[in-house]
Amino acid sequence: MKRGVAISDYLQPLQPNQTQCYLTNTLQVADIVEWVLSQIGKSTIWQTSFSISEEFLRRLYFISKSGNVDTIHLLLDFKATQKTLRLWAFLTQVIEHTYLADNHSKVILIQSAAMSVAIITSQNLTRGNRHESAIVTTDPKVFHTLHEQIEDLIRNHAVPLSELYNAQVK
């Protein structure tokens, strides 16, 4: 997030605001994840993206250390495999389950005992200074639909990154 900017300049608390959106170059997707977790507490996270960067992983590492993250599931695109494998050592310290598939979606699902939140964004799991958009919703139907589809993608169309990494190392 840029200095002097607050998330509250763009988003209001999750309750009672079921669906919100933004288009800006001042917010980063990691800012939104941290903001959601601060409101709903310890959660499981599912993230889909074309790719992930070391800078985003670093943010996610510190977010995880806050105690508000239970488990992280990550789904990236096959085309970003080489970049992802270069981050392997760090990735395995932060994310429990990483998968590769034909994937260009950018969805983050965050589920706690209290609430489920879906974030649909244009931003990859990277840090950039481009204008990005997102919809943030607590609508249970949206969360449920996306969760089912992500789980199907993981179960039926994805390869665990650990399998590719182990095959490449041999």
PDB file of C-alpha atoms in Angstrom:
ATOM      1  CA  MET A   1       0.000   0.000   0.000  1.00  0.00           C
ATOM      2  CA  LYS A   2       1.305   3.440  -0.808  1.00  0.00           C
ATOM      3  CA  ARG A   3       2.228   5.731   2.059  1.00  0.00           C
ATOM      4  CA  GLY A   4      -0.533   8.001   3.239  1.00  0.00           C
ATOM      5  CA  VAL A   5      -3.215   5.680   1.904  1.00  0.00           C
ATOM      6  CA  ALA A   6      -5.577   3.691   4.094  1.00  0.00           C
ATOM      7  CA  ILE A   7      -7.654   0.716   3.035  1.00  0.00           C
ATOM      8  CA  SER A   8     -10.620   2.600   4.463  1.00  0.00           C
ATOM      9  CA  ASP A   9     -10.144   5.069   1.576  1.00  0.00           C
ATOM     10  CA  TYR A  10     -11.379   2.233  -0.669  1.00  0.00           C
ATOM     11  CA  LEU A  11     -13.135  -0.410   1.447  1.00  0.00           C
ATOM     12  CA  GLN A  12     -15.376  -0.372   4.468  1.00  0.00           C
ATOM     13  CA  PRO A  13     -15.524  -3.094   7.163  1.00  0.00           C
ATOM     14  CA  LEU A  14     -16.735  -6.459   5.876  1.00  0.00           C
ATOM     15  CA  GLN A  15     -19.838  -6.279   8.033  1.00  0.00           C
ATOM     16  CA  PRO A  16     -22.353  -4.957   7.056  1.00  0.00           C
ATOM     17  CA  ASN A  17     -20.850  -4.359   3.581  1.00  0.00           C
ATOM     18  CA  GLN A  18     -21.408  -7.667   1.785  1.00  0.00           C
ATOM     19  CA  THR A  19     -19.939  -6.688  -1.604  1.00  0.00           C
ATOM     20  CA  GLN A  20     -17.367  -3.990  -2.316  1.00  0.00           C
ATOM     21  CA  CYS A  21     -14.945  -3.215  -5.112  1.00  0.00           C
ATOM     22  CA  TYR A  22     -12.028  -1.007  -6.053  1.00  0.00           C
ATOM     23  CA  LEU A  23      -9.869   0.010  -9.006  1.00  0.00           C
ATOM     24  CA  THR A  24      -6.599   1.647  -7.949  1.00  0.00           C
ATOM     25  CA  ASN A  25      -2.834   1.479  -8.099  1.00  0.00           C
ATOM     26  CA  THR A  26      -2.441   2.094  -4.362  1.00  0.00           C
ATOM     27  CA  LEU A  27      -3.624  -1.220  -2.869  1.00  0.00           C
ATOM     28  CA  GLN A  28      -1.835  -4.552  -3.119  1.00  0.00           C
ATOM     29  CA  VAL A  29      -3.604  -7.916  -2.828  1.00  0.00           C
ATOM     30  CA  ALA A  30      -1.498  -8.721   0.263  1.00  0.00           C
ATOM     31  CA  ASP A  31      -2.922  -5.591   1.916  1.00  0.00           C
ATOM     32  CA  ILE A  32      -6.437  -6.906   1.346  1.00  0.00           C
ATOM     33  CA  VAL A  33      -5.605 -10.389   2.692  1.00  0.00           C
ATOM     34  CA  GLU A  34      -4.163  -8.850   5.850  1.00  0.00           C
ATOM     35  CA  TRP A  35      -7.162  -6.524   6.196  1.00  0.00           C
ATOM     36  CA  VAL A  36      -9.651  -9.429   5.872  1.00  0.00           C
ATOM     37  CA  LEU A  37      -7.759 -11.569   8.410  1.00  0.00           C
ATOM     38  CA  SER A  38      -7.731  -8.692  10.898  1.00  0.00           C
ATOM     39  CA  GLN A  39     -11.536  -8.757  10.796  1.00  0.00           C
ATOM     40  CA  ILE A  40     -12.328 -12.473  10.743  1.00  0.00           C
ATOM     41  CA  GLY A  41      -9.453 -14.092  12.627  1.00  0.00           C
ATOM     42  CA  LYS A  42      -7.657 -17.389  12.097  1.00  0.00           C
ATOM     43  CA  SER A  43      -8.491 -18.713   8.643  1.00  0.00           C
ATOM     44  CA  THR A  44      -7.763 -21.158   5.885  1.00  0.00           C
ATOM     45  CA  ILE A  45      -6.783 -19.532   2.595  1.00  0.00           C
ATOM     46  CA  TRP A  46      -7.118 -20.721  -1.007  1.00  0.00           C
ATOM     47  CA  GLN A  47      -5.285 -18.599  -3.574  1.00  0.00           C
ATOM     48  CA  THR A  48      -5.253 -18.916  -7.346  1.00  0.00           C
ATOM     49  CA  SER A  49      -3.015 -16.887  -9.605  1.00  0.00           C
ATOM     50  CA  PHE A  50      -0.990 -17.097 -12.777  1.00  0.00           C
ATOM     51  CA  SER A  51       2.209 -16.552 -10.788  1.00  0.00           C
ATOM     52  CA  ILE A  52       3.646 -15.535  -7.433  1.00  0.00           C
ATOM     53  CA  SER A  53       6.603 -13.327  -6.559  1.00  0.00           C
ATOM     54  CA  GLU A  54       9.186 -13.441  -3.797  1.00  0.00           C
ATOM     55  CA  GLU A  55       7.944 -10.081  -2.554  1.00  0.00           C
ATOM     56  CA  PHE A  56       4.384 -11.360  -2.171  1.00  0.00           C
ATOM     57  CA  LEU A  57       5.679 -14.528  -0.462  1.00  0.00           C
ATOM     58  CA  ARG A  58       7.591 -12.368   2.001  1.00  0.00           C
ATOM     59  CA  ARG A  59       4.404 -10.476   2.876  1.00  0.00           C
ATOM     60  CA  LEU A  60       2.507 -13.754   3.184  1.00  0.00           C
ATOM     61  CA  TYR A  61       5.237 -15.113   5.478  1.00  0.00           C
ATOM     62  CA  PHE A  62       4.740 -12.235   7.920  1.00  0.00           C
ATOM     63  CA  ILE A  63       0.943 -12.423   7.610  1.00  0.00           C
ATOM     64  CA  SER A  64       1.155 -16.154   8.467  1.00  0.00           C
ATOM     65  CA  LYS A  65       3.363 -15.446  11.472  1.00  0.00           C
ATOM     66  CA  SER A  66       0.657 -13.165  12.869  1.00  0.00           C
ATOM     67  CA  GLY A  67      -1.217 -16.303  13.937  1.00  0.00           C
ATOM     68  CA  ASN A  68      -4.250 -15.585  11.755  1.00  0.00           C
ATOM     69  CA  VAL A  69      -3.484 -18.235   9.132  1.00  0.00           C
ATOM     70  CA  ASP A  70      -4.247 -21.913   9.605  1.00  0.00           C
ATOM     71  CA  THR A  71      -3.465 -23.407   6.178  1.00  0.00           C
ATOM     72  CA  ILE A  72      -2.710 -21.991   2.732  1.00  0.00           C
ATOM     73  CA  HIS A  73      -3.585 -23.709  -0.549  1.00  0.00           C
ATOM     74  CA  LEU A  74      -2.009 -22.193  -3.659  1.00  0.00           C
ATOM     75  CA  LEU A  75      -2.857 -22.883  -7.300  1.00  0.00           C
ATOM     76  CA  LEU A  76      -0.583 -21.424 -10.003  1.00  0.00           C
ATOM     77  CA  ASP A  77      -0.250 -21.817 -13.768  1.00  0.00           C
ATOM     78  CA  PHE A  78       1.969 -24.406 -15.450  1.00  0.00           C
ATOM     79  CA  LYS A  79       3.509 -21.644 -17.578  1.00  0.00           C
ATOM     80  CA  ALA A  80       5.013 -20.089 -14.446  1.00  0.00           C
ATOM     81  CA  THR A  81       6.654 -23.361 -13.317  1.00  0.00           C
ATOM     82  CA  GLN A  82      10.282 -22.284 -13.697  1.00  0.00           C
ATOM     83  CA  LYS A  83       9.735 -19.081 -11.726  1.00  0.00           C
ATOM     84  CA  THR A  84       7.811 -21.013  -9.089  1.00  0.00           C
ATOM     85  CA  LEU A  85      10.535 -23.650  -8.743  1.00  0.00           C
ATOM     86  CA  ARG A  86      13.134 -20.911  -8.122  1.00  0.00           C
ATOM     87  CA  LEU A  87      11.025 -19.913  -5.098  1.00  0.00           C
ATOM     88  CA  TRP A  88      10.653 -23.534  -3.898  1.00  0.00           C
ATOM     89  CA  ALA A  89      12.641 -23.279  -0.644  1.00  0.00           C
ATOM     90  CA  PHE A  90      10.795 -20.152   0.469  1.00  0.00           C
ATOM     91  CA  LEU A  91       7.449 -21.330  -0.873  1.00  0.00           C
ATOM     92  CA  THR A  92       7.496 -24.509   1.219  1.00  0.00           C
ATOM     93  CA  GLN A  93       8.142 -22.471   4.371  1.00  0.00           C
ATOM     94  CA  VAL A  94       5.036 -20.363   3.830  1.00  0.00           C
ATOM     95  CA  ILE A  95       2.497 -22.441   1.886  1.00  0.00           C
ATOM     96  CA  GLU A  96       1.434 -25.956   2.824  1.00  0.00           C
ATOM     97  CA  HIS A  97      -0.152 -27.044  -0.471  1.00  0.00           C
ATOM     98  CA  THR A  98       0.924 -25.773  -3.901  1.00  0.00           C
ATOM     99  CA  TYR A  99      -0.528 -26.999  -7.194  1.00  0.00           C
ATOM    100  CA  LEU A 100      -0.028 -26.239 -10.875  1.00  0.00           C
ATOM    101  CA  ALA A 101      -2.758 -26.281 -13.525  1.00  0.00           C
ATOM    102  CA  ASP A 102      -3.834 -24.393 -16.610  1.00  0.00           C
ATOM    103  CA  ASN A 103      -4.901 -21.418 -14.555  1.00  0.00           C
ATOM    104  CA  HIS A 104      -5.183 -17.708 -15.141  1.00  0.00           C
ATOM    105  CA  SER A 105      -7.709 -16.945 -12.391  1.00  0.00           C
ATOM    106  CA  LYS A 106      -6.890 -14.638  -9.513  1.00  0.00           C
ATOM    107  CA  VAL A 107      -9.131 -15.627  -6.636  1.00  0.00           C
ATOM    108  CA  ILE A 108      -8.519 -15.597  -2.906  1.00  0.00           C
ATOM    109  CA  LEU A 109     -10.877 -17.399  -0.564  1.00  0.00           C
ATOM    110  CA  ILE A 110     -10.495 -16.816   3.158  1.00  0.00           C
ATOM    111  CA  GLN A 111     -12.570 -18.899   5.563  1.00  0.00           C
ATOM    112  CA  SER A 112     -12.705 -18.631   9.332  1.00  0.00           C
ATOM    113  CA  ALA A 113     -15.158 -20.089  11.811  1.00  0.00           C
ATOM    114  CA  ALA A 114     -16.978 -16.756  11.755  1.00  0.00           C
ATOM    115  CA  MET A 115     -17.072 -15.805   8.076  1.00  0.00           C
ATOM    116  CA  SER A 116     -16.068 -16.639   4.514  1.00  0.00           C
ATOM    117  CA  VAL A 117     -14.689 -13.996   2.159  1.00  0.00           C
ATOM    118  CA  ALA A 118     -14.081 -14.189  -1.587  1.00  0.00           C
ATOM    119  CA  ILE A 119     -11.724 -11.779  -3.336  1.00  0.00           C
ATOM    120  CA  ILE A 120     -11.758 -11.767  -7.124  1.00  0.00           C
ATOM    121  CA  THR A 121      -8.941  -9.612  -8.425  1.00  0.00           C
ATOM    122  CA  SER A 122      -7.027  -8.743 -11.561  1.00  0.00           C
ATOM    123  CA  GLN A 123      -3.708  -8.802  -9.682  1.00  0.00           C
ATOM    124  CA  ASN A 124      -1.398 -11.803  -9.667  1.00  0.00           C
ATOM    125  CA  LEU A 125       0.205 -12.696  -6.338  1.00  0.00           C
ATOM    126  CA  THR A 126       2.891 -10.151  -7.024  1.00  0.00           C
ATOM    127  CA  ARG A 127       3.676  -6.581  -6.114  1.00  0.00           C
ATOM    128  CA  GLY A 128       3.133  -4.018  -8.796  1.00  0.00           C
ATOM    129  CA  ASN A 129       2.255  -0.403  -9.263  1.00  0.00           C
ATOM    130  CA  ARG A 130      -0.349  -0.930 -11.928  1.00  0.00           C
ATOM    131  CA  HIS A 131      -4.016  -0.209 -11.572  1.00  0.00           C
ATOM    132  CA  GLU A 132      -5.706  -3.374 -10.366  1.00  0.00           C
ATOM    133  CA  SER A 133      -9.324  -4.119  -9.598  1.00  0.00           C
ATOM    134  CA  ALA A 134     -11.001  -6.395  -7.113  1.00  0.00           C
ATOM    135  CA  ILE A 135     -14.362  -7.388  -5.767  1.00  0.00           C
ATOM    136  CA  VAL A 136     -14.485  -8.357  -2.104  1.00  0.00           C
ATOM    137  CA  THR A 137     -17.598 -10.187  -0.960  1.00  0.00           C
ATOM    138  CA  THR A 138     -18.915 -12.083   2.027  1.00  0.00           C
ATOM    139  CA  ASP A 139     -21.757 -13.541  -0.031  1.00  0.00           C
ATOM    140  CA  PRO A 140     -21.846 -17.244   0.963  1.00  0.00           C
ATOM    141  CA  LYS A 141     -23.075 -18.312  -2.492  1.00  0.00           C
ATOM    142  CA  VAL A 142     -20.088 -16.702  -4.221  1.00  0.00           C
ATOM    143  CA  PHE A 143     -17.651 -18.256  -1.743  1.00  0.00           C
ATOM    144  CA  HIS A 144     -19.257 -21.699  -2.016  1.00  0.00           C
ATOM    145  CA  THR A 145     -19.323 -21.684  -5.827  1.00  0.00           C
ATOM    146  CA  LEU A 146     -15.694 -20.593  -6.154  1.00  0.00           C
ATOM    147  CA  HIS A 147     -14.550 -22.980  -3.415  1.00  0.00           C
ATOM    148  CA  GLU A 148     -16.181 -25.957  -5.156  1.00  0.00           C
ATOM    149  CA  GLN A 149     -14.649 -24.979  -8.492  1.00  0.00           C
ATOM    150  CA  ILE A 150     -11.156 -24.470  -7.039  1.00  0.00           C
ATOM    151  CA  GLU A 151     -11.341 -27.810  -5.231  1.00  0.00           C
ATOM    152  CA  ASP A 152     -12.407 -29.485  -8.483  1.00  0.00           C
ATOM    153  CA  LEU A 153      -9.510 -27.857 -10.312  1.00  0.00           C
ATOM    154  CA  ILE A 154      -7.068 -29.073  -7.637  1.00  0.00           C
ATOM    155  CA  ARG A 155      -8.507 -32.616  -7.505  1.00  0.00           C
ATOM    156  CA  ASN A 156      -9.038 -33.248 -11.201  1.00  0.00           C
ATOM    157  CA  HIS A 157      -6.801 -30.937 -13.227  1.00  0.00           C
ATOM    158  CA  ALA A 158      -3.769 -29.984 -11.131  1.00  0.00           C
ATOM    159  CA  VAL A 159      -0.393 -31.460 -10.285  1.00  0.00           C
ATOM    160  CA  PRO A 160       1.076 -31.003  -6.803  1.00  0.00           C
ATOM    161  CA  LEU A 161       4.194 -28.872  -7.207  1.00  0.00           C
ATOM    162  CA  SER A 162       6.112 -31.226  -4.919  1.00  0.00           C
ATOM    163  CA  GLU A 163       5.787 -33.979  -7.558  1.00  0.00           C
ATOM    164  CA  LEU A 164       7.268 -31.764 -10.273  1.00  0.00           C
ATOM    165  CA  TYR A 165      10.015 -30.512  -7.993  1.00  0.00           C
ATOM    166  CA  ASN A 166      11.021 -34.008  -6.914  1.00  0.00           C
ATOM    167  CA  ALA A 167      11.055 -35.202 -10.544  1.00  0.00           C
ATOM    168  CA  GLN A 168      13.248 -32.272 -11.598  1.00  0.00           C
ATOM    169  CA  VAL A 169      15.724 -32.765  -8.720  1.00  0.00           C
ATOM    170  CA  LYS A 170      16.360 -36.469  -9.507  1.00  0.00           C
TER     171      LYS A 170
END
